[in-house]
Amino acid sequence: MSPLSRGSSSISSAAVTLVPSNSSVKSQWDLAIERKINKLKRADTRRLQKLLECDDQPQALKHMIDEYTKKGFAAHIHRFEPLFFKLRDFSAAVTTMVQSQGLASLIWGSIQFILLSTLRYIDVFDKIIAMLNDLIETLPRFEIYLNLYPTPELQRAIWLVYDDYVGFCLDTAAWISSKPIYNLVRMLWSSVKDNFDKAMRSLRQHKVAFIQEAGLAEAMEAKRRHNELKTSLDALTFKATRQSPVTLLPYPRNSHFCGREGILQEIERTLSASKYNSDLNSVALHGIGGIGKTQIALEYTYKYRSSYSAIIWVRAETEATLVESFAHISRRLNLAPEDAPPRSKVELARVWFESNVDWLLLFDNADSPNILGPYWPTALNGSIILTAQNPDFSSWVTLDIHVPPLSLDEGSDLVLKQLKRSDNERESAKSLSEELGGLPLAISHFTGYAARSSASVREILSTMQNSQLVSGPWETRESLAVGHYEKTLRNVWDLALSDISEGGHQLLNILAFLNPDAVPEVIFLGENDFLGLGGDSEARVSALRAVVYGLREHHLIERDFSDDISVLRIHRVLQSSILRRLNEAGKLQETFEKAFEAVRQIFPKITFLRRNNDLWPIVELYLPQVLSLQGRVELWKSVLRPSIDFADLLCDASTFLYMQSYYRDAMPMLYAAENTCRQLLSPDDPSPVLAQILESIGCWEECFGLEPRKKAVRYLREVVDLRERYHRLVKPDKMTVTDHVTLARSWADLAQSLLSLDQVSEATTLFDRAFRHYSSIGTEETLPYRFAHEYNNLAWCRVCQGDFEEALLFAEKSHKLATGELGVGSPWTLIFRFGYACILLISGDLDRALVAHTELLKDRIEYIKDSNPDTLLSYYFVAVVHYYRGELEAAEKNLREALRLSDRASWPEVEARRAAFLLVVLLCKQGRYEAAREVEETRKLRVDGTSSVGLSEVELDREMEKYDFEVSIWHGRSEGRCKPHLQK
């Protein structure tokens, strides 16, 4: 080992980069390191010398664990432990290529040096860990190169990387250890940040140089050839036992696919790099509808399927289709039982991507980065292909490809292949392809129409050119525009549609309103015979298949199987064209009503008498059809006139979505339903449909803050008025149990919002009225869920009245009734247990509260997973109990975990802000002001740029009460009236 001597330390001084010559590499490295260490002060040199005695990963890690435990910071060990494992290949590469264990020991010494320096200022620990993690993640993947011959050029390249890493660690540690504490308190952090940014820029450049020097392209190609040879031999020798990759694809391979070799090769080059670096490589295919994006992605999966352990296809148009696709993954991979809540299935699918390798995930027809974000894997062990009509995802992916029309050769190949003609007609096929703008969808549909003709390609081309819709010569391929594209397709479809049956027309017209990716055939076999199929059920099935066969012959639709259910698929561009045709013919409204009736007769209706997840599998199957109908109504709002029944369908669908915590699709549905009712109903009509819609809006707005809660009260007062007027109009003997329950619910729901606004007196009156009404129509045995809900309401009411003893009795009764009716894992049982645990806390029984909240958190993670907003509430309240018990480390851990999960779980912003501010309070009370400011900034808590850091404890508590009051009382409170009543 080189001698260590005294020097000076300055983080702003430029690090000396010495590149060893081709000869005496090891001695040159020793000299360079000696000069670097000479910059340290004597005390730092002695510290580093001792650390170098731990010259491998197990020794170094054990030493750090011992030091952090001894200093009382054992809770931080899990943060730095992964870094040591990530550095193992770096250490091995240096040892192998330079033949020096001593040089490798400085890798372990330098990371210990910087981590031990932060023990003086644990406030900066998180920042240092983040910097080290970024730095280490940027290192090349050295495990690929351990067997390479260590040429002088390769040794020079690895030196530059080594110098960047060691230099940052030593310089930063020396700077931190040399500064008085007030410098860090005053946030004089810019020097460290500048040094980090400089090291990262340098490391990225040197990483590229190293990879180039290592001959990565040759290594990849050699490994690919080796794998292909090995695969071939395995297939010959062990054909009977060889396993295929897990494949979840919705469509079979397209036997007519032609061309696109350049794009396929670009995709393969980009995604195959995932096996040789630490990045999640991804490709986006974007272009106009019908240009062939999905078919390119599909062809890639079949062509390169042997390169992946799993290939999984996800429909990504809306949040609902994403949820359905991820739940489908969970079912197919046997990750969750059939009756598991959808969020559990989604979360288990996410975990699967995190814990498996070499998978390929395809997001088809992605529409919005905001919707897709929570479903994008964070693991770096797979590859992604995404298709979209817009280029909004270009910044998300490694490679963004704009898909152009087919070349003349590619287009003619497709024409000849689909028409099953010889190469003798190549030139005419090129002309036909050019006439169709090189658009795969246009070529496919037109040749589908012409396939049964015995005419030559030239005669088919003449038919195309002489079509009455052709008003002039086509534009050049280079100037292809959307208008021309649509005109081309319309011409094609006019010819294709002229040759199908009346039943085929009817089916296409209805399909134009439904989900383009998968419409279950059973929708068309309900009581209402929308297609005029006639006969009994067996005859109708046969007739429907004949209609479908005719449309498939013309390439207008496809028929696939999903979860053993036959589904129909139609292109979005054809849907748009059909809708325009229907509008021009004055048949848009008539066809919409048929499509709506087809969906309404099969989509479940919500019931509030009891709660369970039994209906969710059916909802999940048909929900995409409801979303499509809503989208068509919005698109054609100047023409279509939706009915009250349609508003009722939207209300049912949104309620099912909301019950699973999927707000993004639920809330727009509800407001669309309200708008429909307002337009169609007179002010004096006490419509039960409108009442239910307004009630749902009011209950859900309750969750989103103080101002939405005030809006909720206005909505819920109108609901009470509507229900009471309806009740007066209906004769007593005609009132159903459901009518009585909805009336009592309207009083209870208004009372809930009033109680959240601290209007206890009026809320109490309404709760008592609701309870008396339930008692007049049923008992705990006949209406267990409704009584469980009402006991929970009364429990919180008693909390606000200061009667904790009765509150606990009601709360315990509530969750026991729910457990008996719904089971221990039901989301509603868990909600009532949450109320009981919160009331234990408010009553001051911290021991039982900690047990109750901790057990509830465990059960929520098990039954509804940590991506559910309710689970994050449990993390928060476990933290609150720890906070009041003075267990600040445990409180911080749970708060940070809740905030980490908040984006993925769609946690309402007011609840995330409350958790973040409690973390600020906790940090300030420990004197960790820098960390508190960072939370404020990250979570945007500062109002008008004013920081809460520096406020007195009394002022912080007052601010905390404001954040707490923003959240609905039904999501738990621990301030104001609900502040724990602790024994003095």
Coordinates of C-alpha atoms in Angstrom, one line a residue, residues 260-600:
R260 CA -40.4 -2.7 -41.2
E261 CA -37.1 -4.5 -40.9
G262 CA -35.2 -1.3 -40.1
I263 CA -37.6 -0.4 -37.3
L264 CA -37.5 -3.9 -35.9
Q265 CA -33.7 -3.9 -35.9
E266 CA -33.6 -0.5 -34.2
I267 CA -35.9 -1.8 -31.5
E268 CA -33.8 -4.9 -31.0
R269 CA -30.5 -2.9 -30.8
T270 CA -32.0 -0.6 -28.2
L271 CA -33.7 -3.3 -26.0
S272 CA -30.9 -5.8 -26.2
A273 CA -28.6 -3.2 -24.6
S274 CA -30.6 -3.8 -21.3
K275 CA -28.7 -7.0 -20.9
Y276 CA -25.4 -5.1 -20.8
N277 CA -26.1 -1.9 -18.8
S278 CA -28.0 -0.9 -15.7
D279 CA -30.7 1.0 -17.5
L280 CA -34.4 0.2 -18.2
N281 CA -34.3 0.4 -22.0
S282 CA -37.4 1.4 -23.7
V283 CA -38.8 2.3 -27.2
A284 CA -41.8 4.4 -28.1
L285 CA -43.5 3.9 -31.5
H286 CA -45.6 7.0 -32.4
G287 CA -47.6 7.9 -35.5
I288 CA -51.1 8.4 -36.8
G289 CA -53.7 5.7 -36.3
G290 CA -53.5 2.8 -38.8
I291 CA -49.8 3.4 -39.6
G292 CA -48.9 0.0 -38.1
K293 CA -47.5 0.7 -34.6
T294 CA -49.3 -2.1 -32.8
Q295 CA -48.5 -4.6 -35.6
I296 CA -44.8 -3.7 -35.4
A297 CA -44.8 -4.2 -31.7
L298 CA -46.6 -7.5 -32.1
E299 CA -44.2 -8.7 -34.8
Y300 CA -41.2 -7.8 -32.6
T301 CA -42.6 -9.9 -29.7
Y302 CA -43.0 -13.0 -31.8
K303 CA -39.7 -12.5 -33.7
Y304 CA -37.6 -12.0 -30.6
R305 CA -39.6 -14.0 -28.0
S306 CA -36.7 -16.3 -27.2
S307 CA -34.7 -13.3 -25.8
Y308 CA -37.2 -12.8 -22.9
S309 CA -38.3 -14.7 -19.9
A310 CA -41.8 -13.1 -20.2
I311 CA -43.7 -11.0 -22.7
I312 CA -46.6 -9.1 -21.4
W313 CA -49.1 -6.9 -23.3
V314 CA -51.0 -4.0 -21.5
R315 CA -53.8 -1.9 -22.9
A316 CA -52.9 1.6 -21.8
E317 CA -55.6 3.9 -23.2
T318 CA -57.3 4.8 -19.8
E319 CA -56.6 4.1 -16.1
A320 CA -59.5 1.5 -16.2
T321 CA -57.9 -0.4 -19.1
L322 CA -54.5 -0.3 -17.3
V323 CA -56.1 -1.6 -14.1
E324 CA -57.9 -4.4 -16.0
S325 CA -54.6 -5.4 -17.8
F326 CA -52.6 -5.5 -14.6
A327 CA -55.3 -7.5 -12.9
H328 CA -55.2 -9.8 -15.9
I329 CA -51.5 -10.2 -15.5
S330 CA -52.0 -11.1 -11.8
R331 CA -54.6 -13.7 -12.6
R332 CA -52.7 -15.3 -15.4
L333 CA -49.5 -15.5 -13.4
N334 CA -51.4 -16.8 -10.3
L335 CA -50.2 -14.0 -8.2
A336 CA -53.6 -13.4 -6.4
P337 CA -56.8 -15.3 -5.7
E338 CA -59.7 -14.5 -8.0
D339 CA -61.6 -12.6 -5.3
A340 CA -58.7 -10.4 -4.4
P341 CA -59.5 -6.6 -4.7
P342 CA -58.3 -5.1 -8.0
R343 CA -55.7 -2.9 -6.3
S344 CA -54.2 -6.0 -4.7
K345 CA -53.9 -7.6 -8.1
V346 CA -52.4 -4.5 -9.7
E347 CA -49.8 -4.2 -6.9
L348 CA -48.9 -7.8 -7.1
A349 CA -48.3 -7.4 -10.8
R350 CA -46.0 -4.4 -10.1
V351 CA -44.1 -6.5 -7.6
W352 CA -43.7 -9.2 -10.1
F353 CA -41.9 -6.8 -12.5
E354 CA -39.7 -5.7 -9.7
S355 CA -38.6 -9.2 -8.7
N356 CA -38.2 -10.9 -12.2
V357 CA -35.7 -10.3 -14.9
D358 CA -35.5 -10.2 -18.7
W359 CA -39.2 -9.4 -19.3
L360 CA -40.7 -7.4 -22.1
L361 CA -43.6 -5.1 -21.2
L362 CA -45.7 -3.5 -24.0
F363 CA -48.0 -0.5 -23.4
D364 CA -50.3 -0.4 -26.4
N365 CA -52.1 2.8 -27.4
A366 CA -50.9 4.9 -24.5
D367 CA -52.7 8.2 -24.3
S368 CA -51.4 10.2 -21.3
P369 CA -48.1 10.2 -19.4
N370 CA -50.1 11.2 -16.2
I371 CA -52.2 8.1 -16.4
L372 CA -49.3 5.8 -17.4
G373 CA -46.9 7.0 -14.8
P374 CA -47.9 4.9 -11.8
Y375 CA -47.8 1.7 -13.9
W376 CA -44.3 2.3 -15.4
P377 CA -41.9 -0.2 -13.7
T378 CA -39.1 1.3 -11.6
A379 CA -37.0 -1.9 -11.8
L380 CA -34.0 -1.9 -14.1
N381 CA -34.3 -5.6 -15.1
G382 CA -36.5 -5.6 -18.2
S383 CA -37.5 -3.7 -21.4
I384 CA -40.5 -1.7 -22.5
I385 CA -42.2 -1.0 -25.9
L386 CA -44.9 1.7 -26.0
T387 CA -47.2 2.7 -28.8
A388 CA -49.0 6.1 -29.0
Q389 CA -50.4 8.4 -31.5
N390 CA -48.7 11.5 -30.1
P391 CA -45.0 12.0 -29.3
D392 CA -45.6 13.1 -25.7
F393 CA -43.6 10.1 -24.4
S394 CA -40.4 10.9 -26.1
S395 CA -38.7 12.0 -22.9
W396 CA -39.7 8.8 -21.2
V397 CA -37.9 6.4 -23.4
T398 CA -34.4 5.4 -24.6
L399 CA -35.5 5.6 -28.3
D400 CA -38.4 7.4 -29.9
I401 CA -39.4 6.2 -33.3
H402 CA -41.8 8.0 -35.6
V403 CA -43.4 5.3 -37.7
P404 CA -43.7 6.4 -41.4
P405 CA -45.9 4.9 -44.2
L406 CA -44.7 1.7 -45.9
S407 CA -42.1 2.1 -48.6
L408 CA -43.1 1.2 -52.1
D409 CA -41.4 -2.2 -51.8
E410 CA -42.9 -2.9 -48.4
G411 CA -46.4 -1.8 -49.5
S412 CA -46.3 -3.9 -52.6
D413 CA -45.2 -6.9 -50.6
L414 CA -48.3 -6.5 -48.4
V415 CA -50.6 -6.1 -51.4
L416 CA -49.2 -9.3 -53.1
K417 CA -49.3 -11.3 -49.8
Q418 CA -52.8 -10.4 -48.9
L419 CA -54.1 -10.9 -52.5
K420 CA -52.0 -14.1 -52.8
R421 CA -50.6 -12.9 -56.2
S422 CA -47.3 -13.6 -57.9
D423 CA -44.4 -11.2 -58.3
N424 CA -45.4 -10.7 -61.9
E425 CA -47.8 -8.0 -60.7
R426 CA -45.2 -6.2 -58.5
E427 CA -45.3 -2.9 -60.4
S428 CA -49.1 -2.7 -60.3
A429 CA -48.9 -3.6 -56.6
K430 CA -46.5 -0.7 -56.0
S431 CA -48.9 1.7 -57.7
L432 CA -51.8 0.4 -55.6
S433 CA -49.8 0.8 -52.4
E434 CA -48.8 4.3 -53.5
E435 CA -52.4 5.1 -54.3
L436 CA -53.3 4.0 -50.7
G437 CA -50.6 6.3 -49.3
G438 CA -48.5 3.4 -48.0
L439 CA -51.0 3.0 -45.1
P440 CA -51.0 -0.6 -43.8
L441 CA -54.6 -0.3 -42.6
A442 CA -55.8 1.0 -45.9
I443 CA -54.0 -1.7 -47.8
S444 CA -55.3 -4.4 -45.5
H445 CA -58.9 -3.3 -45.7
F446 CA -58.9 -2.6 -49.4
T447 CA -57.3 -5.9 -50.3
G448 CA -59.7 -7.6 -47.9
Y449 CA -62.5 -6.2 -50.0
A450 CA -60.8 -7.2 -53.3
A451 CA -59.4 -10.6 -52.2
R452 CA -62.3 -12.7 -53.5
S453 CA -62.2 -11.0 -56.9
S454 CA -60.4 -12.8 -59.7
A455 CA -59.4 -9.4 -61.2
S456 CA -55.7 -8.5 -61.7
V457 CA -54.0 -6.1 -59.5
R458 CA -54.1 -3.5 -62.3
E459 CA -57.9 -3.9 -62.6
I460 CA -58.2 -3.6 -58.8
L461 CA -56.1 -0.4 -58.9
S462 CA -58.4 0.9 -61.7
T463 CA -61.4 0.3 -59.4
M464 CA -59.8 2.2 -56.7
Q465 CA -58.9 5.1 -59.0
N466 CA -62.3 5.3 -60.5
S467 CA -64.2 5.3 -57.2
Q468 CA -66.8 8.1 -57.2
L469 CA -65.3 9.5 -54.0
V470 CA -61.9 10.3 -55.7
S471 CA -62.1 13.9 -56.6
G472 CA -58.5 14.4 -57.8
P473 CA -55.0 13.0 -57.8
W474 CA -53.5 12.0 -54.5
E475 CA -50.9 14.1 -52.9
T476 CA -47.3 12.8 -52.9
R477 CA -46.1 10.3 -50.3
E478 CA -43.8 13.0 -48.9
S479 CA -46.6 15.4 -48.2
L480 CA -48.9 12.8 -46.7
A481 CA -51.2 14.6 -44.2
V482 CA -54.0 13.5 -41.9
G483 CA -56.7 14.9 -44.2
H484 CA -55.3 12.9 -47.2
Y485 CA -54.9 9.8 -44.9
E486 CA -58.6 10.0 -43.9
K487 CA -59.7 10.6 -47.4
T488 CA -57.8 7.5 -48.6
L489 CA -59.3 5.3 -45.9
R490 CA -62.8 6.6 -46.6
N491 CA -62.4 5.6 -50.2
V492 CA -61.3 2.1 -49.2
W493 CA -64.0 1.6 -46.7
D494 CA -66.8 2.8 -49.1
L495 CA -65.8 -0.1 -51.3
A496 CA -65.4 -2.6 -48.5
L497 CA -68.7 -1.7 -46.8
S498 CA -70.6 -2.0 -50.0
D499 CA -70.1 -5.7 -49.9
I500 CA -71.2 -6.8 -46.4
S501 CA -74.5 -7.9 -45.1
E502 CA -77.1 -5.8 -43.2
G503 CA -76.2 -7.7 -40.0
G504 CA -72.6 -6.8 -40.6
H505 CA -73.4 -3.1 -40.9
Q506 CA -75.4 -3.2 -37.7
L507 CA -72.6 -4.9 -35.8
L508 CA -70.0 -2.5 -37.1
N509 CA -72.2 0.5 -36.2
I510 CA -72.5 -0.6 -32.6
L511 CA -68.9 -1.6 -32.4
A512 CA -68.0 2.0 -33.3
F513 CA -69.3 3.1 -29.9
L514 CA -67.5 0.5 -27.9
N515 CA -64.0 -0.3 -26.8
P516 CA -61.9 -1.0 -29.9
D517 CA -59.5 -3.5 -28.2
A518 CA -62.0 -6.0 -26.8
V519 CA -65.8 -6.2 -27.0
P520 CA -67.1 -9.4 -25.5
E521 CA -69.4 -11.2 -28.0
V522 CA -71.9 -12.0 -25.3
I523 CA -72.9 -8.3 -25.3
F524 CA -74.8 -9.0 -28.6
L525 CA -76.6 -12.1 -27.3
G526 CA -78.7 -10.5 -24.6
E527 CA -82.5 -10.2 -24.4
N528 CA -82.7 -7.4 -26.9
D529 CA -81.8 -8.6 -30.4
F530 CA -80.1 -5.4 -31.7
L531 CA -78.6 -7.1 -34.7
G532 CA -81.9 -8.8 -35.9
L533 CA -80.3 -12.3 -35.6
G534 CA -83.6 -14.0 -34.7
G535 CA -84.3 -17.5 -33.4
D536 CA -83.5 -19.1 -30.1
S537 CA -80.2 -18.6 -28.2
E538 CA -78.4 -21.3 -30.1
A539 CA -79.5 -20.0 -33.5
R540 CA -78.5 -16.5 -32.5
V541 CA -75.0 -17.6 -31.6
S542 CA -74.7 -19.3 -35.0
A543 CA -76.0 -16.2 -36.8
L544 CA -73.7 -13.9 -34.9
R545 CA -70.7 -16.0 -35.9
A546 CA -71.7 -15.9 -39.5
V547 CA -71.9 -12.1 -39.3
V548 CA -68.5 -11.9 -37.6
Y549 CA -67.0 -14.3 -40.2
G550 CA -68.1 -12.0 -43.0
L551 CA -66.5 -8.9 -41.4
R552 CA -63.3 -10.8 -40.7
E553 CA -63.1 -11.9 -44.3
H554 CA -63.1 -8.2 -45.3
H555 CA -60.4 -7.5 -42.6
L556 CA -62.8 -5.0 -40.9
I557 CA -62.7 -6.7 -37.5
E558 CA -60.7 -9.4 -35.7
R559 CA -61.9 -12.1 -33.3
D560 CA -59.7 -13.1 -30.4
F561 CA -60.0 -14.9 -27.1
S562 CA -59.2 -13.3 -23.7
D563 CA -59.5 -15.3 -20.5
D564 CA -61.5 -17.9 -22.5
I565 CA -64.0 -15.2 -23.6
S566 CA -64.4 -14.4 -27.3
V567 CA -64.0 -10.7 -28.0
L568 CA -64.2 -8.6 -31.1
R569 CA -61.6 -6.0 -32.1
I570 CA -62.0 -3.0 -34.5
H571 CA -59.5 -0.3 -35.5
R572 CA -60.0 3.1 -33.9
V573 CA -59.7 4.8 -37.3
L574 CA -62.5 2.7 -38.7
Q575 CA -64.6 3.5 -35.7
S576 CA -64.2 7.2 -36.3
S577 CA -65.1 6.8 -40.0
I578 CA -68.3 4.8 -39.1
L579 CA -69.4 7.4 -36.6
R580 CA -69.0 10.2 -39.2
R581 CA -71.0 8.2 -41.7
L582 CA -73.7 7.6 -39.1
N583 CA -73.9 11.3 -38.3
E584 CA -74.1 12.2 -42.0
A585 CA -77.0 9.7 -42.4
G586 CA -78.8 11.0 -39.3
K587 CA -78.4 7.6 -37.5
L588 CA -75.9 8.5 -34.8
Q589 CA -78.4 8.9 -32.0
E590 CA -80.3 5.8 -32.9
T591 CA -77.2 3.6 -33.0
F592 CA -75.9 5.1 -29.7
E593 CA -79.1 4.1 -28.0
K594 CA -78.6 0.5 -29.3
A595 CA -75.0 0.4 -28.1
F596 CA -76.0 1.8 -24.7
E597 CA -78.8 -0.8 -24.3
A598 CA -76.4 -3.5 -25.2
V599 CA -74.0 -2.4 -22.4
R600 CA -76.7 -1.5 -19.8

